[in-house]
Tab-separated table of C-alpha atoms in Angstrom:
chain	number	residue	atom	x	y	z
T	98	MET	CA	10.407	-66.500	85.225
T	99	THR	CA	14.158	-68.494	84.169
T	100	MET	CA	16.084	-68.530	80.649
T	101	ASP	CA	15.319	-72.399	80.047
T	102	ARG	CA	12.730	-71.427	77.644
T	103	PRO	CA	11.013	-68.575	75.481
T	104	CYS	CA	7.727	-67.147	77.048
T	105	PRO	CA	5.015	-65.776	75.359
T	106	ILE	CA	4.755	-61.738	74.878
T	107	VAL	CA	2.017	-59.811	73.825
T	108	PHE	CA	2.225	-56.432	72.489
T	109	ASP	CA	-0.061	-53.239	72.321
T	110	LEU	CA	-0.580	-51.733	69.140
T	111	ASP	CA	-0.820	-48.030	68.705
T	112	GLY	CA	1.284	-45.840	70.425
T	113	THR	CA	3.230	-49.221	70.989
T	114	LEU	CA	4.666	-50.760	67.712
T	115	ILE	CA	2.859	-48.017	65.567
T	116	ASP	CA	2.220	-44.194	65.028
T	117	SER	CA	-1.378	-44.280	63.985
T	118	ALA	CA	-2.142	-40.736	65.474
T	119	PRO	CA	-1.945	-39.110	62.233
T	120	ASP	CA	-4.126	-41.231	60.079
T	121	ILE	CA	-6.932	-41.497	63.180
T	122	HIS	CA	-6.414	-37.238	63.649
T	123	ALA	CA	-7.291	-37.260	59.767
T	124	CYS	CA	-10.293	-39.719	60.225
T	125	VAL	CA	-11.554	-37.529	63.113
T	126	ASN	CA	-11.334	-34.249	61.025
T	127	ALA	CA	-12.785	-35.907	57.970
T	128	VAL	CA	-15.854	-36.331	60.079
T	129	LEU	CA	-15.715	-33.160	62.166
T	130	ARG	CA	-15.809	-31.370	58.888
T	131	GLN	CA	-18.434	-33.376	57.432
T	132	HIS	CA	-20.910	-32.106	60.394
T	133	GLN	CA	-19.865	-28.653	60.353
T	134	ILE	CA	-17.603	-29.058	63.595
T	135	ALA	CA	-14.260	-27.361	63.696
T	136	PRO	CA	-11.008	-29.539	63.625
T	137	LEU	CA	-8.671	-30.769	65.990
T	138	PRO	CA	-5.434	-30.761	66.338
T	139	LEU	CA	-2.797	-33.557	66.122
T	140	ALA	CA	-1.813	-33.308	69.490
T	141	ARG	CA	-5.230	-33.035	71.361
T	142	VAL	CA	-6.475	-36.278	68.868
T	143	ARG	CA	-3.227	-38.181	70.051
T	144	SER	CA	-4.261	-37.620	73.809
T	145	PHE	CA	-7.336	-38.851	73.370
T	146	ILE	CA	-6.378	-42.337	71.732
T	147	GLY	CA	-5.696	-45.349	74.102
T	148	GLY	CA	-9.205	-46.699	75.261
T	149	GLY	CA	-10.667	-47.817	71.922
T	150	VAL	CA	-12.985	-45.811	69.517
T	151	GLU	CA	-15.930	-45.456	72.178
T	152	LEU	CA	-13.745	-43.351	74.506
T	153	LEU	CA	-12.281	-41.496	71.432
T	154	TRP	CA	-15.239	-40.413	70.490
T	155	THR	CA	-16.499	-39.339	74.358
T	156	ARG	CA	-13.507	-37.315	74.609
T	157	ILE	CA	-14.146	-35.645	71.255
T	158	ILE	CA	-17.532	-34.709	71.837
T	159	ALA	CA	-17.319	-33.413	75.371
T	160	ALA	CA	-14.265	-31.438	73.542
T	161	CYS	CA	-15.823	-30.148	70.888
T	162	GLY	CA	-19.364	-29.496	72.867
T	163	ILE	CA	-21.182	-31.918	70.378
T	164	GLU	CA	-25.083	-33.416	71.222
T	165	PRO	CA	-24.349	-36.769	72.451
T	166	MET	CA	-27.334	-37.668	70.210
T	167	HIS	CA	-24.884	-37.191	67.322
T	168	ARG	CA	-22.634	-39.991	68.834
T	169	PRO	CA	-23.624	-42.899	66.885
T	170	ALA	CA	-23.578	-41.065	63.614
T	171	LEU	CA	-20.084	-39.773	64.340
T	172	ILE	CA	-18.772	-43.259	65.477
T	173	ALA	CA	-20.015	-44.670	62.147
T	174	ALA	CA	-18.694	-42.183	59.742
T	175	PHE	CA	-15.452	-42.692	61.685
T	176	MET	CA	-15.488	-46.220	61.349
T	177	ALA	CA	-16.222	-46.051	57.596
T	178	ARG	CA	-12.553	-44.207	57.148
T	179	TYR	CA	-10.813	-45.847	59.612
T	180	HIS	CA	-11.220	-49.376	58.876
T	181	ASP	CA	-8.445	-49.093	56.579
T	182	ALA	CA	-6.384	-45.803	57.170
T	183	THR	CA	-2.575	-47.054	57.061
T	184	ALA	CA	-1.370	-44.378	54.142
T	185	LEU	CA	-0.139	-41.745	57.373
T	186	THR	CA	0.769	-44.451	59.959
T	187	ARG	CA	4.173	-45.362	60.669
T	188	LEU	CA	6.209	-48.324	62.498
T	189	PHE	CA	7.918	-46.904	65.603
T	190	PRO	CA	11.958	-47.428	64.540
T	191	GLY	CA	13.144	-50.798	65.136
T	192	VAL	CA	9.985	-52.534	65.524
T	193	ILE	CA	10.421	-54.826	62.477
T	194	GLU	CA	14.385	-55.873	63.855
T	195	ALA	CA	13.063	-56.393	67.307
T	196	VAL	CA	10.018	-58.068	67.320
T	197	GLY	CA	11.772	-60.523	64.311
T	198	ARG	CA	14.820	-61.105	67.171
T	199	LEU	CA	11.961	-62.247	69.339
T	200	ALA	CA	10.150	-64.243	67.158
T	201	ASP	CA	13.590	-66.010	66.123
T	202	ALA	CA	14.148	-66.508	69.380
T	203	GLY	CA	11.277	-68.950	69.780
T	204	HIS	CA	8.901	-66.525	71.795
T	205	PRO	CA	5.232	-66.799	70.824
T	206	LEU	CA	3.854	-63.466	70.322
T	207	GLY	CA	0.626	-61.961	70.165
T	208	ILE	CA	-1.308	-58.469	70.058
T	209	CYS	CA	-3.872	-56.936	72.430
T	210	THR	CA	-5.234	-53.894	71.305
T	211	ASN	CA	-8.177	-51.421	72.345
T	212	LYS	CA	-8.171	-50.931	68.180
T	213	PRO	CA	-11.141	-52.639	66.764
T	214	MET	CA	-10.257	-56.283	64.906
T	215	GLY	CA	-11.104	-54.548	61.534
T	216	PRO	CA	-8.290	-51.777	61.404
T	217	THR	CA	-6.297	-53.612	63.401
T	218	ARG	CA	-6.097	-56.716	60.872
T	219	SER	CA	-5.538	-54.017	58.015
T	220	VAL	CA	-2.421	-52.265	59.382
T	221	LEU	CA	-0.832	-55.253	60.465
T	222	GLN	CA	-1.233	-56.712	57.409
T	223	HIS	CA	-0.091	-53.184	55.547
T	224	PHE	CA	3.382	-53.913	57.453
T	225	ALA	CA	3.230	-57.437	56.754
T	226	LEU	CA	3.298	-57.798	60.550
T	227	ASP	CA	0.336	-60.327	60.661
T	228	ARG	CA	2.752	-62.977	59.748
T	229	LEU	CA	4.786	-62.404	62.889
T	230	PHE	CA	1.287	-62.425	65.354
T	231	PRO	CA	-0.643	-65.437	65.277
T	232	VAL	CA	-2.587	-64.390	67.948
T	233	VAL	CA	-4.500	-60.751	68.028
T	234	VAL	CA	-7.321	-59.783	70.150
T	235	GLY	CA	-9.090	-56.306	69.755
T	236	GLY	CA	-10.840	-54.004	71.049
T	237	ASP	CA	-14.146	-55.486	69.981
T	238	SER	CA	-12.962	-58.991	70.421
T	239	LEU	CA	-14.540	-58.854	74.043
T	240	PRO	CA	-17.212	-56.713	75.963
T	241	GLN	CA	-14.129	-55.221	77.942
T	242	ARG	CA	-11.284	-53.161	76.912
T	243	LYS	CA	-8.077	-52.714	78.620
T	244	PRO	CA	-7.584	-51.781	81.320
T	245	ASP	CA	-9.685	-54.923	82.126
T	246	PRO	CA	-7.433	-57.567	82.055
T	247	ALA	CA	-9.773	-59.969	80.226
T	248	PRO	CA	-8.449	-59.124	76.668
T	249	LEU	CA	-4.903	-59.747	78.078
T	250	ARG	CA	-5.851	-62.959	79.716
T	251	LEU	CA	-7.565	-64.069	76.440
T	252	ALA	CA	-4.607	-63.464	74.279
T	253	LEU	CA	-2.521	-65.101	76.621
T	254	GLN	CA	-4.881	-68.541	76.999
T	255	MET	CA	-4.809	-68.158	73.097
T	256	LEU	CA	-1.021	-68.304	73.310
T	257	GLY	CA	-1.526	-71.457	75.495
T	258	VAL	CA	-0.696	-69.836	78.826
T	259	GLU	CA	-3.232	-70.522	81.676
T	260	GLY	CA	-3.126	-69.809	85.476
T	261	ASN	CA	-2.697	-66.553	87.553
T	262	ALA	CA	0.701	-64.738	87.569
T	263	PRO	CA	1.368	-66.450	83.931
T	264	ARG	CA	5.078	-66.630	82.905
T	265	ALA	CA	4.430	-64.127	80.019
T	266	LEU	CA	5.290	-60.184	79.228
T	267	TYR	CA	3.270	-57.182	78.080
T	268	VAL	CA	4.579	-54.577	75.987
T	269	GLY	CA	2.798	-51.294	75.719
T	270	ASP	CA	2.905	-47.416	75.939
T	271	SER	CA	0.212	-46.335	77.947
T	272	GLU	CA	-2.059	-46.269	81.232
T	273	PHE	CA	-4.319	-48.885	79.840
T	274	ASP	CA	-1.804	-50.902	79.226
T	275	ALA	CA	0.070	-50.612	82.752
T	276	ASN	CA	-2.882	-51.203	84.377
T	277	CYS	CA	-4.153	-54.161	82.424
T	278	ALA	CA	-0.885	-55.988	82.857
T	279	ALA	CA	-1.061	-55.065	86.482
T	280	ALA	CA	-4.358	-56.792	87.056
T	281	VAL	CA	-3.400	-60.101	85.134
T	282	PRO	CA	-0.742	-59.837	86.715
T	283	VAL	CA	2.111	-59.751	84.173
T	284	PRO	CA	5.694	-57.831	84.118
T	285	PHE	CA	4.992	-54.879	81.846
T	286	LEU	CA	7.783	-53.489	79.543
T	287	ILE	CA	6.703	-49.569	78.669
T	288	TYR	CA	7.712	-47.636	75.600
T	289	SER	CA	8.264	-44.169	76.372
T	290	GLY	CA	7.359	-43.320	72.787
T	291	GLY	CA	3.858	-43.567	72.611
T	292	TYR	CA	0.591	-41.935	73.959
T	293	ARG	CA	0.852	-42.115	77.624
T	294	MET	CA	-0.390	-38.757	79.403
T	295	THR	CA	1.319	-40.168	82.910
T	296	PRO	CA	4.675	-39.966	83.932
T	297	ILE	CA	6.333	-43.497	83.644
T	298	ALA	CA	7.239	-43.276	87.175
T	299	ASP	CA	3.681	-43.336	88.155
T	300	LEU	CA	2.815	-46.211	86.281
T	301	PRO	CA	3.198	-49.724	87.170
T	302	HIS	CA	6.045	-51.656	85.014
T	303	HIS	CA	9.217	-53.320	85.477
T	304	ALA	CA	11.156	-51.514	82.874
T	305	ALA	CA	11.057	-48.859	80.291
T	306	PHE	CA	12.817	-47.970	77.034
T	307	ASP	CA	12.995	-45.665	74.469
T	308	ARG	CA	14.701	-47.291	71.483
T	309	PHE	CA	13.472	-50.869	70.306
T	310	ASP	CA	17.174	-51.712	69.639
T	311	ASP	CA	16.779	-52.557	73.774
T	312	LEU	CA	13.568	-54.502	73.988
T	313	PRO	CA	15.054	-57.813	73.171
T	314	GLY	CA	17.310	-57.012	76.004
T	315	LEU	CA	14.859	-56.152	78.276
T	316	VAL	CA	13.058	-59.525	77.621
T	317	GLY	CA	16.246	-61.551	78.618
T	318	GLN	CA	16.356	-59.527	82.148
T	319	ALA	CA	12.328	-59.753	82.671
T	320	MET	CA	12.927	-63.820	81.770
T	321	ALA	CA	15.781	-64.027	84.512
T	322	LEU	CA	13.762	-63.102	87.584
C-alpha cells in the first residue's frame, strides 16, 4: 500500500463497532425462559457470539443440553426478538469519531458481519451509522459466513476492489475476522475490546488497538506498507 490515495476499509460489527452482547443475551434468555430452560449468564452468551445465529444456537443447545429437534423453533423465536433489538446495545467509545475521520479522509467504508442483514440494518440505522457504510454484507447475504473469505471478498468487490491481495483493510475483533482476512488476504487490524476467545498474539493480524482514537493512525501506517 502507498499513501497516495485512500483505500477501502471494511469493518466487522458485533464486538468491533458495537457491544451488542447485552441485547443478544436478553433475547437468548427470553427464548430459553419461554421454553422452560434455565437462562445463561451474560459472559457465557458473549463467548458464543461471532459465528452467526446458527452457530450461536448450536453452542447454546450444547451448553443447555437441549434436544436438537427444538433448534428450528428456538431460532425462530430468537429472530422474532433479535430483528430490532437495540435497547441494550452500545457503541464502543470513540467509534463515531474514528469512523467519521476515515470517511472524511476519503476511505470507502463497508461492513462485513456474520449478523443477519435485518438486525444489521436495524442497529446501523439506530446509531445513524448507515450513512457512513454504503456497503453492507450480512451473515445471510451468502451461503458462506466468516471465517470463509467469500463475504469479505463480496464486500470488497462492492467497494470496487478486485483481484488477489487487494489494496484494502479489514477491522474486526475475533478469530472469525482474523482468519477471514488472512484467507482473502488483506491486512487485519484487531480491536482488543471485543469478543475473541484467543490471545491476540495467536491470531494473524497487522496491528492491534485498544482505543478507537488510535485507529486512523494505524490505518495510515498500514497504507504506508
